[in-house]
Amino acid sequence: MHRSLIVSLLAAATAVTAQRPGKDGKYTISAPGITAQFIPYGATLTNLFVKDKSGKDVDVVLGYDDVDYYPVDPSHPVYNAIPGRYVNRIGNGEYTIGGQTYHTELNDGTNTLHSGTNNWSFRAWTVSKFTKDSITFSIRDASNSSQGLFGDVYSHVTYSVKGSTWNIKIEATSPQVATPVMLTQHTYFNLDAYRDPSTDRIWNHTLHMPYSARYLVADQNALPTGEIATAAPGSINDFASAPSIQLGHASGSPEFPGNCGAGGACEGYNGYWLIDHAPRNAVVATLASSFSGIKADLRTDQVGVVIYSCNWFDGSGDLKKTQGLPDRRTVTRSSCVAIEPHDYVDGINHPEWGRKSAQITRPGEVYKWESSWEFGLL
């Protein structure tokens, strides 16, 4: 195992730290332009406060006020957590390494989603380091604790803030056997904090992904078919051709219901866009809202990003007290967007893409993932 990761994990396992969460159970880190709060369950971001165009603090991510509700929430929407050890879908719940086929839990129709119902977003991580502007969570994922994923995996995620930027770094090792490892920070945004009186839908937000004209074609279960398509300018999956394309730019078209599958029941987006030929440290996605005036710039070392426009939210989940209006207190359909940088969805089952080796971590290797969100004004 990589020495630096061993040291950090041993510290996590043995340290009795003086740092404690606040009375609300949340760990808070802050910088002049940003405040972020976390809990160990799922290594979850619970609140993210940034400045709007009036200079007011806005909590731009979804979550709950009661930290004790995260482990018992029956819907478990993976609010701003780290799912793992393999995020998104494993097609038909199986994969092959070295000629051996392994079978994973089917928890998403005929597929495995986020490694099943005991993935890392259901686990209590260890706080291994905590300062005023940084926190590190660590986890040991025992072999086969998620069905069909073998070998112990050790991982840690460090969240830090500086200026108006939230940074995320993840490392993982598998010292015993080769195993699938693909991770992400599963962040849900509404940059208006549900306070725009005209709408709680996400369709007025704009999204620009200048290096992402290509996307993976998916079937009705949101599983890639293997085909890679290019979005023509103005088409439903185009967020590359112009800097201010609304997420709802195609909402009046007949293809909008069903664009993310489910036999027409899923409106909007639940797909994967490739990041092609982006310069190092380039902004690869910008989410923005004219109502709050907030924009969020994504930088990442990953090769693509999932965009999910919250189709399956049904109004049963509560908003935080930092969000909403007196007559708007729940998370409704299509009222948020999850943006998840990671490698190709189900790439472990598509050797034609050339991504399978990047999605398997072997003894002696260190999986690394890094992204940041910089917040500013339009």
Coordinates of C-alpha atoms in Angstrom, one line a residue:
M1 CA 0.0 0.0 0.0
H2 CA 1.2 3.5 -0.7
R3 CA 3.0 4.8 2.4
S4 CA 1.3 8.2 2.7
L5 CA -2.1 6.5 2.6
I6 CA -1.1 4.0 5.2
V7 CA 0.0 6.8 7.6
S8 CA -3.2 8.7 7.2
L9 CA -5.4 5.6 7.7
L10 CA -3.5 4.6 10.8
A11 CA -4.0 8.0 12.1
A12 CA -7.7 7.8 11.4
A13 CA -7.9 4.5 13.2
T14 CA -6.0 5.4 16.3
A15 CA -6.3 9.1 16.9
V16 CA -8.5 10.5 19.7
T17 CA -8.9 14.0 18.4
A18 CA -9.8 17.1 20.4
Q19 CA -11.8 18.5 17.5
R20 CA -15.5 18.0 17.9
P21 CA -18.5 18.9 15.7
G22 CA -20.8 21.7 16.6
K23 CA -24.0 21.3 18.7
D24 CA -25.8 20.5 15.4
G25 CA -23.4 17.5 14.9
K26 CA -21.8 19.2 11.9
Y27 CA -18.1 19.9 11.3
T28 CA -17.6 23.4 9.9
I29 CA -14.7 24.7 7.8
S30 CA -14.6 28.2 6.3
A31 CA -12.7 30.8 4.3
P32 CA -13.5 34.5 3.6
G33 CA -15.9 33.6 0.7
I34 CA -17.3 30.2 1.7
T35 CA -18.5 28.1 4.6
A36 CA -18.9 24.3 4.3
Q37 CA -20.3 21.8 6.9
F38 CA -19.9 18.1 7.0
I39 CA -20.9 14.9 8.8
P40 CA -19.0 11.5 8.9
Y41 CA -22.0 9.6 7.6
G42 CA -21.1 9.2 3.9
A43 CA -18.4 11.8 4.3
T44 CA -21.3 14.1 3.5
L45 CA -21.4 17.8 2.8
T46 CA -24.5 19.1 4.5
N47 CA -24.4 22.8 3.9
L48 CA -22.4 25.1 1.5
F49 CA -22.8 28.8 2.0
V50 CA -21.5 31.3 -0.7
K51 CA -22.3 34.9 -1.5
D52 CA -25.1 36.0 -3.8
K53 CA -25.3 39.2 -5.9
S54 CA -26.6 41.1 -2.8
G55 CA -23.7 39.9 -0.6
K56 CA -26.0 37.5 1.3
D57 CA -25.0 34.0 2.3
V58 CA -26.9 31.3 0.3
D59 CA -26.9 27.6 1.1
V60 CA -26.5 26.1 -2.5
V61 CA -26.6 22.4 -1.8
L62 CA -29.4 20.0 -0.7
G63 CA -29.5 18.2 2.6
Y64 CA -31.2 18.0 6.0
D65 CA -31.0 20.1 9.2
D66 CA -31.2 16.9 11.4
V67 CA -28.0 15.0 11.0
D68 CA -29.6 11.9 12.5
Y69 CA -32.0 11.7 9.6
Y70 CA -29.3 10.9 7.0
P71 CA -28.9 7.3 8.1
V72 CA -32.7 6.6 8.3
D73 CA -33.9 8.5 5.2
P74 CA -35.8 5.8 3.2
S75 CA -35.1 7.5 -0.1
H76 CA -31.4 7.9 0.5
P77 CA -30.7 10.3 -2.4
V78 CA -26.9 10.3 -1.8
Y79 CA -26.9 13.9 -0.8
N80 CA -23.4 15.3 -1.4
A81 CA -21.8 12.1 -0.2
I82 CA -19.0 9.8 -1.4
P83 CA -20.6 6.6 -2.9
G84 CA -18.2 3.7 -3.6
R85 CA -16.2 1.7 -4.2
Y86 CA -17.6 2.0 -7.8
V87 CA -20.0 4.8 -8.5
N88 CA -22.9 4.9 -11.0
R89 CA -24.0 1.7 -12.8
I90 CA -22.5 -1.7 -13.3
G91 CA -24.4 -3.2 -16.2
N92 CA -26.4 -6.3 -15.4
G93 CA -24.7 -6.5 -12.1
E94 CA -21.5 -8.2 -13.3
Y95 CA -18.0 -7.5 -14.4
T96 CA -14.9 -9.5 -15.3
I97 CA -11.3 -9.2 -14.1
G98 CA -8.6 -11.6 -15.2
G99 CA -11.1 -14.0 -16.8
Q100 CA -13.1 -14.2 -13.5
T101 CA -16.7 -12.9 -13.6
Y102 CA -18.1 -11.3 -10.5
H103 CA -21.8 -10.6 -9.6
T104 CA -22.9 -7.5 -7.8
E105 CA -26.2 -6.5 -6.0
L106 CA -29.0 -5.6 -8.4
N107 CA -30.4 -2.5 -6.7
D108 CA -31.4 -0.5 -9.8
G109 CA -33.6 -2.7 -12.0
T110 CA -31.2 -5.1 -13.8
N111 CA -28.2 -3.0 -12.8
T112 CA -26.0 -2.2 -9.8
L113 CA -26.1 1.5 -8.7
H114 CA -23.2 2.9 -6.6
S115 CA -22.1 -0.6 -5.6
G116 CA -25.4 -1.5 -4.0
T117 CA -27.3 -0.8 -0.8
N118 CA -24.2 -1.0 1.5
N119 CA -22.0 1.5 -0.5
W120 CA -19.8 4.1 1.1
S121 CA -22.6 6.7 1.3
F122 CA -24.3 4.4 3.9
R123 CA -21.2 4.1 6.0
A124 CA -19.9 6.2 8.9
W125 CA -16.4 7.5 8.0
T126 CA -13.7 8.4 10.5
V127 CA -12.6 12.0 10.9
S128 CA -8.8 11.7 10.7
K129 CA -8.0 15.4 10.5
F130 CA -9.9 18.6 11.1
T131 CA -8.7 22.3 10.9
K132 CA -10.5 25.6 10.4
D133 CA -10.3 25.3 6.6
S134 CA -9.9 21.5 6.0
I135 CA -11.3 18.1 7.0
T136 CA -10.3 14.6 6.1
F137 CA -12.5 11.5 6.3
S138 CA -11.2 8.0 6.1
I139 CA -12.8 4.6 5.5
R140 CA -11.8 0.9 5.3
D141 CA -14.1 -1.0 3.0
A142 CA -13.9 -4.6 3.9
S143 CA -13.8 -7.3 1.1
N144 CA -17.3 -8.2 -0.1
S145 CA -19.0 -5.8 2.3
S146 CA -20.7 -4.7 -0.9
Q147 CA -21.7 -7.8 -2.8
G148 CA -19.3 -9.0 -5.4
L149 CA -16.6 -6.4 -4.7
F150 CA -13.6 -8.2 -3.2
G151 CA -10.4 -7.1 -1.4
D152 CA -10.1 -4.5 1.3
V153 CA -10.1 -0.9 0.0
Y154 CA -8.7 2.0 2.0
S155 CA -9.7 5.5 1.1
H156 CA -9.7 9.0 2.3
V157 CA -11.3 12.3 1.1
T158 CA -10.0 15.7 2.0
Y159 CA -12.3 18.7 1.8
S160 CA -10.8 22.2 2.0
V161 CA -11.8 25.8 1.3
K162 CA -9.8 28.8 0.2
G163 CA -11.1 32.1 -1.0
S164 CA -14.4 31.2 -2.6
T165 CA -13.3 27.7 -3.7
W166 CA -14.2 24.3 -2.3
N167 CA -11.6 21.6 -3.1
I168 CA -12.0 17.9 -3.0
K169 CA -9.3 15.2 -3.1
I170 CA -9.8 11.5 -2.9
E171 CA -7.3 8.6 -2.7
A172 CA -7.8 4.9 -2.5
T173 CA -5.8 1.7 -2.5
S174 CA -6.5 -2.0 -2.8
P175 CA -3.5 -3.8 -1.2
Q176 CA -4.9 -7.4 -1.6
V177 CA -6.4 -7.8 -5.1
A178 CA -7.4 -6.0 -8.2
T179 CA -10.9 -4.5 -7.7
P180 CA -13.1 -1.9 -9.4
V181 CA -12.6 1.6 -7.9
M182 CA -14.3 4.7 -9.4
L183 CA -15.4 7.5 -7.1
T184 CA -17.1 10.9 -7.1
Q185 CA -18.5 13.6 -4.9
H186 CA -22.2 13.4 -5.5
T187 CA -23.2 17.1 -5.2
Y188 CA -26.7 18.4 -5.6
F189 CA -27.2 22.1 -6.3
N190 CA -29.9 24.7 -6.4
L191 CA -28.0 28.0 -6.6
D192 CA -31.2 29.9 -5.6
A193 CA -31.7 27.9 -2.4
Y194 CA -35.3 27.5 -3.6
R195 CA -36.0 31.2 -3.0
D196 CA -36.9 32.3 -6.5
P197 CA -40.6 33.0 -6.2
S198 CA -41.2 32.3 -9.9
T199 CA -40.1 28.7 -9.8
D200 CA -38.4 26.0 -7.8
R201 CA -37.4 24.1 -10.9
I202 CA -33.8 23.9 -12.0
W203 CA -34.6 24.8 -15.7
N204 CA -33.8 28.5 -15.3
H205 CA -30.2 27.7 -14.3
T206 CA -27.7 27.7 -17.1
L207 CA -25.0 25.1 -17.8
H208 CA -21.9 25.5 -20.0
M209 CA -19.6 22.5 -20.6
P210 CA -17.3 23.9 -23.4
Y211 CA -15.4 20.6 -23.8
S212 CA -18.3 18.3 -23.7
A213 CA -20.1 18.0 -27.0
R214 CA -19.9 14.2 -26.8
Y215 CA -21.9 12.0 -24.5
L216 CA -22.7 8.4 -23.9
V217 CA -25.9 7.2 -25.4
A218 CA -27.9 5.3 -22.7
D219 CA -30.8 2.9 -22.7
Q220 CA -34.1 3.2 -20.8
N221 CA -32.4 2.2 -17.6
A222 CA -29.7 4.9 -17.9
L223 CA -27.1 2.3 -18.8
P224 CA -24.7 3.2 -21.6
T225 CA -25.2 1.2 -24.8
G226 CA -21.6 1.6 -25.9
E227 CA -22.4 4.3 -28.5
I228 CA -20.8 7.7 -28.2
A229 CA -22.8 10.6 -29.8
T230 CA -22.1 14.2 -30.5
A231 CA -24.7 16.8 -29.6
A232 CA -25.5 19.2 -32.5
P233 CA -25.8 22.8 -31.5
G234 CA -29.2 23.6 -30.1
S235 CA -30.1 19.9 -29.6
I236 CA -31.4 18.6 -26.3
N237 CA -28.0 17.4 -25.0
D238 CA -26.1 20.4 -26.2
F239 CA -24.4 22.4 -23.4
A240 CA -21.2 23.1 -25.3
S241 CA -22.1 25.4 -28.2
A242 CA -22.9 28.6 -26.1
P243 CA -22.0 29.9 -22.7
S244 CA -25.5 30.4 -21.3
I245 CA -27.7 27.4 -22.3
Q246 CA -30.6 26.9 -19.9
L247 CA -31.0 23.5 -18.4
G248 CA -34.6 23.6 -19.6
H249 CA -33.7 24.9 -23.1
A250 CA -35.4 21.8 -24.6
S251 CA -38.2 21.5 -22.0
G252 CA -40.9 22.2 -24.7
S253 CA -39.7 19.5 -27.1
P254 CA -41.4 16.1 -27.3
E255 CA -38.1 14.4 -26.6
F256 CA -37.6 16.1 -23.2
P257 CA -39.9 13.6 -21.3
G258 CA -37.9 10.4 -21.7
N259 CA -34.5 11.9 -22.5
C260 CA -33.2 10.2 -19.4
G261 CA -35.1 7.0 -19.9
A262 CA -37.7 5.1 -17.8
G263 CA -40.0 4.7 -20.8
G264 CA -40.7 8.4 -20.9
A265 CA -41.2 8.9 -17.2
C266 CA -37.8 10.6 -16.7
E267 CA -37.7 14.2 -17.9
G268 CA -34.5 16.1 -18.5
Y269 CA -31.1 14.6 -17.8
N270 CA -29.4 11.6 -16.2
G271 CA -26.5 11.1 -18.5
Y272 CA -22.7 11.2 -18.9
W273 CA -20.8 13.8 -21.0
L274 CA -17.2 13.3 -22.0
I275 CA -14.6 16.0 -21.3
D276 CA -12.5 16.3 -24.5
H277 CA -9.2 18.1 -24.9
A278 CA -9.6 20.4 -21.9
P279 CA -6.4 22.3 -21.0
R280 CA -5.0 21.5 -17.6
N281 CA -6.9 23.3 -14.8
A282 CA -9.5 24.5 -17.2
V283 CA -13.1 25.2 -16.1
V284 CA -15.0 22.3 -17.6
A285 CA -18.5 23.2 -16.4
T286 CA -20.2 26.4 -15.2
L287 CA -23.5 26.2 -13.5
A288 CA -25.2 29.6 -13.0
S289 CA -28.4 31.4 -11.9
S290 CA -29.5 34.9 -12.8
F291 CA -31.8 35.0 -9.8
S292 CA -29.1 34.7 -7.2
G293 CA -26.4 35.9 -9.5
I294 CA -24.2 32.9 -8.4
K295 CA -22.0 30.9 -10.7
A296 CA -20.1 27.8 -9.9
D297 CA -17.0 26.7 -11.9
L298 CA -16.0 23.1 -12.0
R299 CA -12.4 22.0 -12.5
T300 CA -11.5 18.3 -12.4
D301 CA -8.9 15.7 -13.4
Q302 CA -11.7 13.4 -14.4
V303 CA -12.6 12.5 -18.1
G304 CA -16.3 13.2 -17.9
V305 CA -19.3 14.2 -15.7
V306 CA -22.8 13.0 -15.0
I307 CA -25.6 15.5 -15.0
Y308 CA -28.8 14.4 -13.2
S309 CA -31.7 16.9 -13.0
C310 CA -33.5 15.3 -10.0
N311 CA -36.4 13.7 -11.8
W312 CA -37.2 11.2 -9.1
F313 CA -37.7 13.7 -6.3
D314 CA -41.4 13.7 -5.4
G315 CA -41.9 16.4 -2.8
S316 CA -41.6 14.1 0.2
G317 CA -38.2 15.4 1.3
D318 CA -37.9 18.5 3.4
L319 CA -35.7 21.5 2.6
K320 CA -33.3 22.9 5.2
K321 CA -34.3 25.9 7.2
T322 CA -31.6 27.8 5.3
Q323 CA -33.6 27.3 2.1
G324 CA -37.1 27.7 0.6
L325 CA -40.0 30.1 1.1
P326 CA -42.9 30.0 3.5
D327 CA -45.0 28.1 1.0
R328 CA -42.1 26.1 -0.4
R329 CA -40.6 23.6 2.1
T330 CA -39.9 20.4 0.1
V331 CA -37.7 19.1 -2.7
T332 CA -39.9 18.6 -5.8
R333 CA -39.3 17.0 -9.1
S334 CA -36.7 18.6 -11.3
S335 CA -35.8 21.2 -8.7
C336 CA -32.1 20.5 -8.4
V337 CA -29.2 19.2 -10.4
A338 CA -26.5 16.7 -9.4
I339 CA -23.1 17.2 -11.0
E340 CA -20.7 14.2 -10.6
P341 CA -17.3 14.1 -12.2
H342 CA -15.9 10.6 -12.7
D343 CA -14.8 8.1 -15.3
Y344 CA -17.0 6.6 -18.0
V345 CA -20.2 5.0 -16.6
D346 CA -19.9 1.2 -16.7
G347 CA -16.5 1.6 -18.4
I348 CA -15.5 -1.6 -16.7
N349 CA -17.8 -3.5 -19.1
H350 CA -16.8 -1.6 -22.3
P351 CA -13.2 -2.3 -23.2
E352 CA -13.8 -0.6 -26.6
W353 CA -13.7 2.7 -24.8
G354 CA -10.2 2.0 -23.4
R355 CA -11.2 3.0 -19.8
K356 CA -11.4 -0.4 -18.1
S357 CA -7.8 -0.4 -16.8
A358 CA -8.4 3.1 -15.3
Q359 CA -11.4 1.7 -13.4
I360 CA -9.5 -1.2 -11.8
T361 CA -7.1 -0.5 -8.9
R362 CA -4.4 -3.1 -8.3
P363 CA -2.1 -3.8 -5.3
G364 CA 0.7 -1.2 -5.3
E365 CA -1.4 1.4 -7.1
V366 CA -3.1 4.5 -5.8
Y367 CA -6.4 5.7 -7.2
K368 CA -6.6 9.5 -7.3
W369 CA -9.5 11.9 -7.9
E370 CA -9.5 15.7 -7.6
S371 CA -12.1 18.4 -8.3
S372 CA -12.9 21.9 -7.2
W373 CA -15.8 24.3 -7.3
E374 CA -15.1 28.0 -7.5
F375 CA -18.0 30.3 -6.7
G376 CA -18.4 33.8 -8.0
L377 CA -21.0 36.2 -9.5
L378 CA -22.3 36.6 -13.0

